[in-house]
mmCIF file of C-alpha atoms in Angstrom:
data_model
loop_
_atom_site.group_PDB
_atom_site.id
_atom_site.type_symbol
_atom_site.label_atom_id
_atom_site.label_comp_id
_atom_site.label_asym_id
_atom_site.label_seq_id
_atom_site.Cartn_x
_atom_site.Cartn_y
_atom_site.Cartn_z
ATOM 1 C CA UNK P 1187 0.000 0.000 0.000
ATOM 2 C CA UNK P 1188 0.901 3.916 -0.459
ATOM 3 C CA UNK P 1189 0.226 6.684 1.524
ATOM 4 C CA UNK P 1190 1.192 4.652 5.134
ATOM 5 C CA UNK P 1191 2.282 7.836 6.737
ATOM 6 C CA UNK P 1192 -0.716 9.207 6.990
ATOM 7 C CA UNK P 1193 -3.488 9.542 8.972
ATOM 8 C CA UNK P 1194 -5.989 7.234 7.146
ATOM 9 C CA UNK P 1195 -3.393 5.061 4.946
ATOM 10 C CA UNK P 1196 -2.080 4.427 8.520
ATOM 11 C CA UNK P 1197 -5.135 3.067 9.718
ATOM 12 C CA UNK P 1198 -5.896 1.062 6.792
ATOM 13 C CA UNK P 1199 -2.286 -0.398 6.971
ATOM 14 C CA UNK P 1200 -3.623 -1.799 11.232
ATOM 15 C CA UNK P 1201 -6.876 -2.369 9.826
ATOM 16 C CA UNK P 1202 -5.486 -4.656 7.374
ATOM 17 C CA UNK P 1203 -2.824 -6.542 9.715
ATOM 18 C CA UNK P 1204 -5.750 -7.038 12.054
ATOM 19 C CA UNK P 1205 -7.394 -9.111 9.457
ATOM 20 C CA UNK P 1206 -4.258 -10.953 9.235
ATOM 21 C CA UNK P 1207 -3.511 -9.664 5.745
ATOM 22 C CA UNK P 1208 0.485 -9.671 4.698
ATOM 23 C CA UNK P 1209 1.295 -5.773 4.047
ATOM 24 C CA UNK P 1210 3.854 -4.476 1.834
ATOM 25 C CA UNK P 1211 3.741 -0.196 3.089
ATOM 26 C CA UNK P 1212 5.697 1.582 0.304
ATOM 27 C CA UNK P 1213 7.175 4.986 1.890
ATOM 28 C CA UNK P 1214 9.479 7.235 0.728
ATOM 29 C CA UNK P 1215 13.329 6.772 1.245
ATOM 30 C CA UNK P 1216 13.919 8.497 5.042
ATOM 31 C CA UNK P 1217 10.403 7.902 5.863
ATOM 32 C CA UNK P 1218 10.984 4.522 7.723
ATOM 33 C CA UNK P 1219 11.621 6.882 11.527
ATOM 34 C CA UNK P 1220 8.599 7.892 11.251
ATOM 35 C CA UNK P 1221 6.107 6.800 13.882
ATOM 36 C CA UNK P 1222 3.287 5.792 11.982
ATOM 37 C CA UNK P 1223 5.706 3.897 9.910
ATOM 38 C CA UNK P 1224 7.104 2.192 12.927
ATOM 39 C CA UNK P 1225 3.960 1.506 14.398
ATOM 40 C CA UNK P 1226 2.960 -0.533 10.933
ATOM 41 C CA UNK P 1227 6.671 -2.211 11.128
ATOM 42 C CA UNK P 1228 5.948 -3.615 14.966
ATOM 43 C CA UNK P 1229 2.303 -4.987 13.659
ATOM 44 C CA UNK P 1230 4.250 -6.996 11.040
ATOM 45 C CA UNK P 1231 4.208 -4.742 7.891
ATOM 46 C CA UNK P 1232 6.889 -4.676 5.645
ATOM 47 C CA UNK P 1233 8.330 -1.611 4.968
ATOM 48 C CA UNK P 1234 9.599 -0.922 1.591
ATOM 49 C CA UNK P 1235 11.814 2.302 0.759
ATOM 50 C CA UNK P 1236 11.006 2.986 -3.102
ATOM 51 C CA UNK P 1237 11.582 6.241 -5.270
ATOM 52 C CA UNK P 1238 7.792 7.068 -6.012
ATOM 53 C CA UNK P 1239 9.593 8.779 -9.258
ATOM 54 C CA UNK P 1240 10.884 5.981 -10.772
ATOM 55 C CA UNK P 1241 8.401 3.208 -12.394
ATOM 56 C CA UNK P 1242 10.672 0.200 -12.121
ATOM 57 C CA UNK P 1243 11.021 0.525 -8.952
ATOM 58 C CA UNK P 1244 7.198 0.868 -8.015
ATOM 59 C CA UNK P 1245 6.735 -1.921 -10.495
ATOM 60 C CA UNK P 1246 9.630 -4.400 -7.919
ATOM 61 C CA UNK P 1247 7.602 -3.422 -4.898
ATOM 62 C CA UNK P 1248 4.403 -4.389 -6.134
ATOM 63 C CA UNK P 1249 5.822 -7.468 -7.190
ATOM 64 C CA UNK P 1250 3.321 -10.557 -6.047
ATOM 65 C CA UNK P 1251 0.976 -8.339 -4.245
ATOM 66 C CA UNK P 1252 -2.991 -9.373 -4.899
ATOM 67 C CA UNK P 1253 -4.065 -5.345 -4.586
ATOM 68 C CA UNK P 1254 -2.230 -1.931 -4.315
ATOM 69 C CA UNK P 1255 -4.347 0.237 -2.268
ATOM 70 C CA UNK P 1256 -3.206 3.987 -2.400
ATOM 71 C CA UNK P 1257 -4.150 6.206 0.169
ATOM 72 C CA UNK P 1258 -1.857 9.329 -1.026
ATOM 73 C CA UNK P 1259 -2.416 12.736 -0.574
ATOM 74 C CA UNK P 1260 -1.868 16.128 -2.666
ATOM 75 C CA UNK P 1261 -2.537 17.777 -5.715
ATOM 76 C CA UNK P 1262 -2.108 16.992 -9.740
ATOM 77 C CA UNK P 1263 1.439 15.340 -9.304
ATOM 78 C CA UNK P 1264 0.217 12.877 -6.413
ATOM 79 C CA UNK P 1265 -3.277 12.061 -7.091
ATOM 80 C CA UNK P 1266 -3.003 12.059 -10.820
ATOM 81 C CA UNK P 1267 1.117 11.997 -11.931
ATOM 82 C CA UNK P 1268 2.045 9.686 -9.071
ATOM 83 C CA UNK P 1269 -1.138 7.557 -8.940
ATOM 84 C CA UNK P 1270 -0.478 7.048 -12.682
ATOM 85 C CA UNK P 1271 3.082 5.885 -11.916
ATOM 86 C CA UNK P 1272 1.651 3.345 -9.048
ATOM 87 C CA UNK P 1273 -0.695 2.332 -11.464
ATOM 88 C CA UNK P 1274 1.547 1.830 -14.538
ATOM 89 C CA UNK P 1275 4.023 -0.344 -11.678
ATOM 90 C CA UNK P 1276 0.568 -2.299 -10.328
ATOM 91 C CA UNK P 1277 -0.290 -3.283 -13.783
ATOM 92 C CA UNK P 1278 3.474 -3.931 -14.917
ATOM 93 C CA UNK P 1279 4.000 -6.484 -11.711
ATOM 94 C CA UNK P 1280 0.906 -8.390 -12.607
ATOM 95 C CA UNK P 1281 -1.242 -7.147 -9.487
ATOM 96 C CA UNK P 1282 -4.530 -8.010 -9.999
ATOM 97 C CA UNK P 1283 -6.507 -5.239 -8.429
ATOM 98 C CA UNK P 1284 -6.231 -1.591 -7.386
ATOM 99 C CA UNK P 1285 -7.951 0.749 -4.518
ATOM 100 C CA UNK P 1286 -7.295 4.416 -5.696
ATOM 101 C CA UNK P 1287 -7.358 6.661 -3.185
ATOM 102 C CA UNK P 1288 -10.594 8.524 -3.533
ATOM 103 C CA UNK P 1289 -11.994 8.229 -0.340
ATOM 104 C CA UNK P 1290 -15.253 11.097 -0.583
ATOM 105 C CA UNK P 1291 -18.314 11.898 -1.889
ATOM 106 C CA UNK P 1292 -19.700 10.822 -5.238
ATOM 107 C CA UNK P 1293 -17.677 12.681 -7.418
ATOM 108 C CA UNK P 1294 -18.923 10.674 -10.390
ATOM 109 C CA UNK P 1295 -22.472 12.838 -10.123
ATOM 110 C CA UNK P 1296 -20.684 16.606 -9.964
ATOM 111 C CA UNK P 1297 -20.098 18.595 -12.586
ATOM 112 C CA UNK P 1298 -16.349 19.491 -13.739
ATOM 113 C CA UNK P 1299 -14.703 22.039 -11.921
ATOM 114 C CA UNK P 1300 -17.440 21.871 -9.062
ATOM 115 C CA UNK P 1301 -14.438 20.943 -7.048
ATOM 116 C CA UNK P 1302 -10.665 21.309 -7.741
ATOM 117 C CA UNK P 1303 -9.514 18.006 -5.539
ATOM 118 C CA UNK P 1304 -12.628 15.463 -6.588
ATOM 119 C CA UNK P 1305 -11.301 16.861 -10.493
ATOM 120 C CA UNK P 1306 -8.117 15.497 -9.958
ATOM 121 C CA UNK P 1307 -9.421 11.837 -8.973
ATOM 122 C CA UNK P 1308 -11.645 11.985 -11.249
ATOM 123 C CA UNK P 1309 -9.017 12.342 -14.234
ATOM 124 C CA UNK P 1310 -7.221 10.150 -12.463
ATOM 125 C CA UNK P 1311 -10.141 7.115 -12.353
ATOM 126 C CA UNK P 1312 -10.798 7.868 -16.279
ATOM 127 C CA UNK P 1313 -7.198 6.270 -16.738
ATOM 128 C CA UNK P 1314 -7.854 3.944 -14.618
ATOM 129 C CA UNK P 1315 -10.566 2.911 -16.067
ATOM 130 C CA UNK P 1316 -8.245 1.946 -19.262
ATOM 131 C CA UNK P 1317 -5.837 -0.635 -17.521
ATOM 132 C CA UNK P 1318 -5.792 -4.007 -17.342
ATOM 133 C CA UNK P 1319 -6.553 -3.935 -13.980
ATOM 134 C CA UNK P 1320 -9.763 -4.496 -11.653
ATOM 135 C CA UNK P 1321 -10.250 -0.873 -9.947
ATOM 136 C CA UNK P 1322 -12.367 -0.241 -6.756
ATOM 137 C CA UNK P 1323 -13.044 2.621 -5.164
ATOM 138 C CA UNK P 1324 -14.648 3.596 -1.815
ATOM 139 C CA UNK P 1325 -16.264 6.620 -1.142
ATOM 140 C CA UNK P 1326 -17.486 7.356 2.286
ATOM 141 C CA UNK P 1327 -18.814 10.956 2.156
ATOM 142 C CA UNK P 1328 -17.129 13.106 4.031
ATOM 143 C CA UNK P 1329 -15.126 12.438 7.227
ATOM 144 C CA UNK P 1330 -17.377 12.727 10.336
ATOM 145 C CA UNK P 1331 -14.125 13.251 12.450
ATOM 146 C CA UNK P 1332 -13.688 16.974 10.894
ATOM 147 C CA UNK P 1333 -17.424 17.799 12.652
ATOM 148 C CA UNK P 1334 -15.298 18.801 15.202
ATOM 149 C CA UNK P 1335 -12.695 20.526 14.040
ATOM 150 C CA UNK P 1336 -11.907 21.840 10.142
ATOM 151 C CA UNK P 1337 -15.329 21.688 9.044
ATOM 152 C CA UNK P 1338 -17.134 24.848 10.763
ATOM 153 C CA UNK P 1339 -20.643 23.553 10.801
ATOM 154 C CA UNK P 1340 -21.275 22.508 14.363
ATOM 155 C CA UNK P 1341 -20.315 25.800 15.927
ATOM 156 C CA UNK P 1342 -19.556 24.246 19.567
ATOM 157 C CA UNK P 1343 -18.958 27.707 21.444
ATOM 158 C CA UNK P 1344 -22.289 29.285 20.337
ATOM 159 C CA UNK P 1345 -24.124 26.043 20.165
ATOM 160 C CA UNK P 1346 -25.337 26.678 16.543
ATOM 161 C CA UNK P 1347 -25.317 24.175 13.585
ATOM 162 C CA UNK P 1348 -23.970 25.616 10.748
ATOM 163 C CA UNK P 1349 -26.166 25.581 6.973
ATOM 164 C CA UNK P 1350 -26.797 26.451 3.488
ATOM 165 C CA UNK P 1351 -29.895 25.472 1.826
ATOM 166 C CA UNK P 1352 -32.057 22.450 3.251
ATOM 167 C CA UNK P 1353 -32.013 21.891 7.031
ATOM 168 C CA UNK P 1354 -33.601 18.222 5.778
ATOM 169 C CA UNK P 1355 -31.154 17.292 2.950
ATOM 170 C CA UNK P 1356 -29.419 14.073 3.775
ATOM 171 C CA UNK P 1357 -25.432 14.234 4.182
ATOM 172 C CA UNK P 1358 -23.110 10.750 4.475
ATOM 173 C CA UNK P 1359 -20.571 11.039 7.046
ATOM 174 C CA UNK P 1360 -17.855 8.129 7.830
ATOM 175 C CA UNK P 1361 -15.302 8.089 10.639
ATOM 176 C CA UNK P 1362 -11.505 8.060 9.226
ATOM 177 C CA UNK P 1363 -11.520 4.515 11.489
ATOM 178 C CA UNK P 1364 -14.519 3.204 9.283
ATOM 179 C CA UNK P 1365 -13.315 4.041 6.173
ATOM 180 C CA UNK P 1366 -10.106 2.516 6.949
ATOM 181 C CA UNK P 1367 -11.685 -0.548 8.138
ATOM 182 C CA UNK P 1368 -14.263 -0.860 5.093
ATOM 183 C CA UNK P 1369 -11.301 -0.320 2.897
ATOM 184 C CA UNK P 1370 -9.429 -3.041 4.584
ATOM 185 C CA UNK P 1371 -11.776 -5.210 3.514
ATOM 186 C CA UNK P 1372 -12.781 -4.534 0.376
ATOM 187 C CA UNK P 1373 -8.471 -4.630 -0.155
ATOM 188 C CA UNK P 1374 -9.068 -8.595 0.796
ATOM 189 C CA UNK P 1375 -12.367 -8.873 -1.418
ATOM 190 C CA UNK P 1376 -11.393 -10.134 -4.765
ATOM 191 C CA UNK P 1377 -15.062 -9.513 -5.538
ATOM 192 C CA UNK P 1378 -15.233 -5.737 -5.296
ATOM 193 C CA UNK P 1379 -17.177 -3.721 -7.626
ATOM 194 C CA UNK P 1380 -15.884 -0.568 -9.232
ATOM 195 C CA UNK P 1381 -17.328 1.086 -6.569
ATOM 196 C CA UNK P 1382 -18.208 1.203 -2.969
ATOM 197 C CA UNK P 1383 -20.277 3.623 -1.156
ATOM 198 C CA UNK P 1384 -21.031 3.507 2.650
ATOM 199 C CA UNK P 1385 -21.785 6.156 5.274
ATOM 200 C CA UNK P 1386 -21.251 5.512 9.151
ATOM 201 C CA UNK P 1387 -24.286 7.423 9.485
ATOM 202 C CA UNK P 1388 -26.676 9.485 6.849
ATOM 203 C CA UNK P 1389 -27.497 12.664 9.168
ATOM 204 C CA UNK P 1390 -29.466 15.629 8.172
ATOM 205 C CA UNK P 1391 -28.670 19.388 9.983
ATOM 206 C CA UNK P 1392 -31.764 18.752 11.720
ATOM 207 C CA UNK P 1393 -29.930 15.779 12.386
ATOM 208 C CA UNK P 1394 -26.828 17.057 13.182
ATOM 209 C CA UNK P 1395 -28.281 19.372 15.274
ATOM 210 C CA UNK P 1396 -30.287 16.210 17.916
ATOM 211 C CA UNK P 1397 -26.683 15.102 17.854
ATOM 212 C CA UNK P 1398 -25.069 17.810 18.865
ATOM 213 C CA UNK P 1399 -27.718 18.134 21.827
ATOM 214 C CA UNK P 1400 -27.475 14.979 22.593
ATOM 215 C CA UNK P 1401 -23.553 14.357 22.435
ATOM 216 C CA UNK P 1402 -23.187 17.731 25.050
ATOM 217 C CA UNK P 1403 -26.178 18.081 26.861
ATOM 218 C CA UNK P 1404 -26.683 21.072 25.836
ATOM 219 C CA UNK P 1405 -29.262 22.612 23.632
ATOM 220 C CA UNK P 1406 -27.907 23.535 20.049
ATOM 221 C CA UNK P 1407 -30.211 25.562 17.025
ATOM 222 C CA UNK P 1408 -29.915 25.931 13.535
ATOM 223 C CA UNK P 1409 -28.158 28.751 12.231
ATOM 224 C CA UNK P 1410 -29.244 29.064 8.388
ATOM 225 C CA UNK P 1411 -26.540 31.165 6.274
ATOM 226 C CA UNK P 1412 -28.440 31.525 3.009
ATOM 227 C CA UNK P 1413 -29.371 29.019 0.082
ATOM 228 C CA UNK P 1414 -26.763 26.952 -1.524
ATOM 229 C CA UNK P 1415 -26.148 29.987 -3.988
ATOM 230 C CA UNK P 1416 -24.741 31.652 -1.049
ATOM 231 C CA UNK P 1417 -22.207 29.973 -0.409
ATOM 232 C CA UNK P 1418 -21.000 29.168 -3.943
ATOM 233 C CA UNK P 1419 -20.741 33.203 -4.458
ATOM 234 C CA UNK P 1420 -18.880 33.208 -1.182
ATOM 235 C CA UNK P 1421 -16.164 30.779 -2.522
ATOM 236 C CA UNK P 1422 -15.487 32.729 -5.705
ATOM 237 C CA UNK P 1423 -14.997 35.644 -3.700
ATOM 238 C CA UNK P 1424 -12.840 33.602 -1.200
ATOM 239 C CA UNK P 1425 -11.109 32.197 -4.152
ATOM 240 C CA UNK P 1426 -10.474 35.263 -5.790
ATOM 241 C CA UNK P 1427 -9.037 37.538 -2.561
ATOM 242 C CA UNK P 1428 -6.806 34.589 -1.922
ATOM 243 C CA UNK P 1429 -3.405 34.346 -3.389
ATOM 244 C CA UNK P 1430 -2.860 31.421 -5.408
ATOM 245 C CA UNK P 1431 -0.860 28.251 -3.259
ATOM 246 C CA UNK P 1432 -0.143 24.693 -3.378
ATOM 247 C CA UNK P 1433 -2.095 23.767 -0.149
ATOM 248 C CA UNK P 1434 -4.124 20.626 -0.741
ATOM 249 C CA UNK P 1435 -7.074 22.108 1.813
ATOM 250 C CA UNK P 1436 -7.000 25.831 1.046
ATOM 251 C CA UNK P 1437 -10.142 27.475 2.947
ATOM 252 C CA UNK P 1438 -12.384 27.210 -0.350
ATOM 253 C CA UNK P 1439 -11.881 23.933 -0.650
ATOM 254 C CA UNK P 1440 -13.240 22.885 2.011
ATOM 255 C CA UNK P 1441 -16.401 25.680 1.179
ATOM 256 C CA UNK P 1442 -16.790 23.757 -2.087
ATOM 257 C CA UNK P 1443 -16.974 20.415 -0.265
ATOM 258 C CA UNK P 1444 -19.433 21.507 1.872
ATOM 259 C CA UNK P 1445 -21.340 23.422 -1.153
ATOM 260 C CA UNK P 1446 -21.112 19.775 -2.839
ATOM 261 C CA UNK P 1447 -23.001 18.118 0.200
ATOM 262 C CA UNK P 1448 -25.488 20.898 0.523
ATOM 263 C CA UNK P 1449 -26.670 20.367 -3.019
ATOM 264 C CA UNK P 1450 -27.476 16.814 -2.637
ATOM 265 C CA UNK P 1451 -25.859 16.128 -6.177
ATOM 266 C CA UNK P 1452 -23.109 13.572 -4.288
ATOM 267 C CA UNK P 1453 -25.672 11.543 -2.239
ATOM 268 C CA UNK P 1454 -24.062 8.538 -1.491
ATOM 269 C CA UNK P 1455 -26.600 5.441 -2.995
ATOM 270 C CA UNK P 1456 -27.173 2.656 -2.943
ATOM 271 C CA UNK P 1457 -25.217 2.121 0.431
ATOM 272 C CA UNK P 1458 -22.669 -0.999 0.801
ATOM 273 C CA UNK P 1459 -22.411 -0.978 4.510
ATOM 274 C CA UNK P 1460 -23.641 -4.268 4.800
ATOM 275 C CA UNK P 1461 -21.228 -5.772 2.622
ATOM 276 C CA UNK P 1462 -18.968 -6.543 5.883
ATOM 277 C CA UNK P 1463 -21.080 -7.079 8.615
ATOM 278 C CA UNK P 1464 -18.560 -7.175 11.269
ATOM 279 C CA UNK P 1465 -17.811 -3.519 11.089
ATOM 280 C CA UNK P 1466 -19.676 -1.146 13.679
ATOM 281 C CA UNK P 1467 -20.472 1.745 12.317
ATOM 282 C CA UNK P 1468 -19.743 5.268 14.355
ATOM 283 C CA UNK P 1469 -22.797 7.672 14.717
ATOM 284 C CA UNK P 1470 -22.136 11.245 14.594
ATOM 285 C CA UNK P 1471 -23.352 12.084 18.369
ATOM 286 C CA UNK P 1472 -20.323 9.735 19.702
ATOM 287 C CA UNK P 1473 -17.735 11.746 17.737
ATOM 288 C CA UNK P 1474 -19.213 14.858 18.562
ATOM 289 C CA UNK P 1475 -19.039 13.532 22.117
ATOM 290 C CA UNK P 1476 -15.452 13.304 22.231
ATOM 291 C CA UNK P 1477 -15.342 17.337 21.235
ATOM 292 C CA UNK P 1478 -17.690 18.106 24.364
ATOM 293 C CA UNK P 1479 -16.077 16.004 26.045
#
């Protein structure tokens, strides 16, 4: 696998050792110290130092793997120039199957250039899509673990929830430790189809809202910013004032995730969470629980 040293690659690298799978963890030369590294090499993983520039020797480390699963981060030269690399090695080494890392919402039903990241895997799938290779990818909404921090719509210090548009439009949310588990499994699943969607819980900001109650004991309300137009004017003014950078999570893209969500174009369905039955999902109210806590 790629992408080991960080936060969800990590936990897909346990989550896979716990189902007693063999892990190759492909890092970057010097990247071995690290302590998510570490922590995969005491599990059992194998660590494997490779140049991520150099195609031959991607296509040796894949060698007699049954599935590369990438969990990489960054812009065009990770998700699409290094992805295609990974690939190119994956399908050179005779590996069977791939798990790209996509790891959203349904990016499949946006329009282009509705968001700048989901673009990027997006190109990156349509190649995919054109190797010899069985392709799978899981998308799991969006991350219920940034409800309390990077995503400012449960406003914990004025006890507000935090909207555009409809207070009753369904959003998918999925712990990082979910997805990592789901994708664990699906890595060991030769029977995969090209794609997976699942949601640790499907919560409306009326929803959202009884959790937040719930999960502090406190009462929270709705605090309604303007219809979905709103915000979409408010990221092209965001997008403009802001000089241009290489950050993967600039402030607007984060804005157009959320502007995504609100329009109810990515809604996650049908749902696949039943496809492993021994993984509990995590409601919202218990992560926002550990933020009141």
């Amino acid at each position: 696998m790629a992408g080991a040293t960080g936060d969800l690659g990590h936990r897909i690298g346990l989550a896979l050792l716990a189902r007693g799978a063999v892990v190759r963890a492909l890092v970057r030369p010097g990247s071995a110290h690290k302590p998510e590294v570490a922590t995969l090499r005491e599990q059992g993983a194998e660590l494997v130092e490779v140049d991520f520039n150099s195609v031959m020797a991607l296509t040796q480390a894949c060698a007699g793997a049954a599935c590369v699963v990438s969990a990489l981060s960054g812009l065009r030269e990770v998700i699409v120039d290094l992805q295609k690399r990974l690939l190119d090695a994956a399908v050179a080494a005779g590996v069977p199957r791939f798990i790209p890392s996509d790891y959203c919402i349904d990016y499949t039903k946006l329009p282009m250039g509705s968001n700048r990241n989901l673009d990027l895997r997006r190109e990156f799938n349509q190649r995919l899509d054109q190797a010899p290779i069985q392709a799978t990818s899981v998308l799991n909404g969006m991350f219920t673990d940034l409800l309390t921090g990077q995503a400012p719509v449960v406003l914990f210090k004025i006890k507000r929830v935090m909207y555009y548009g409809d207070a009753d439009q369904p959003l998918d949310f999925t712990t990082t430790a979910n997805t990592a588990e789901f994708t664990a499994a699906a890595a060991l699943d030769p029977t995969t189809p090209r794609y997976l969607r699942v949601a640790g819980e499907v919560a409306t900001v009326r929803g959202l809202q009884k959790a937040a109650s719930q999960a502090t004991g406190e009462p929270f309300k709705l605090l309604r910013m303007g219809g979905v137009w709103v915000l979409g004017a408010l990221i092209k003014v965001t997008k403009a004032l802001m000089p241009a950078s290489d950050d993967v999570f600039p402030p607007w893209q984060g804005m157009q995730y959320m502007h995504n969500m609100f329009t109810g174009r990515p809604k996650l369905q049908p749902l696949d969470n039943a496809r492993y039955p021994d993984i509990r999902w995590t409601p919202v109210r218990e992560v926002l629980a550990t933020r009141a806590g």
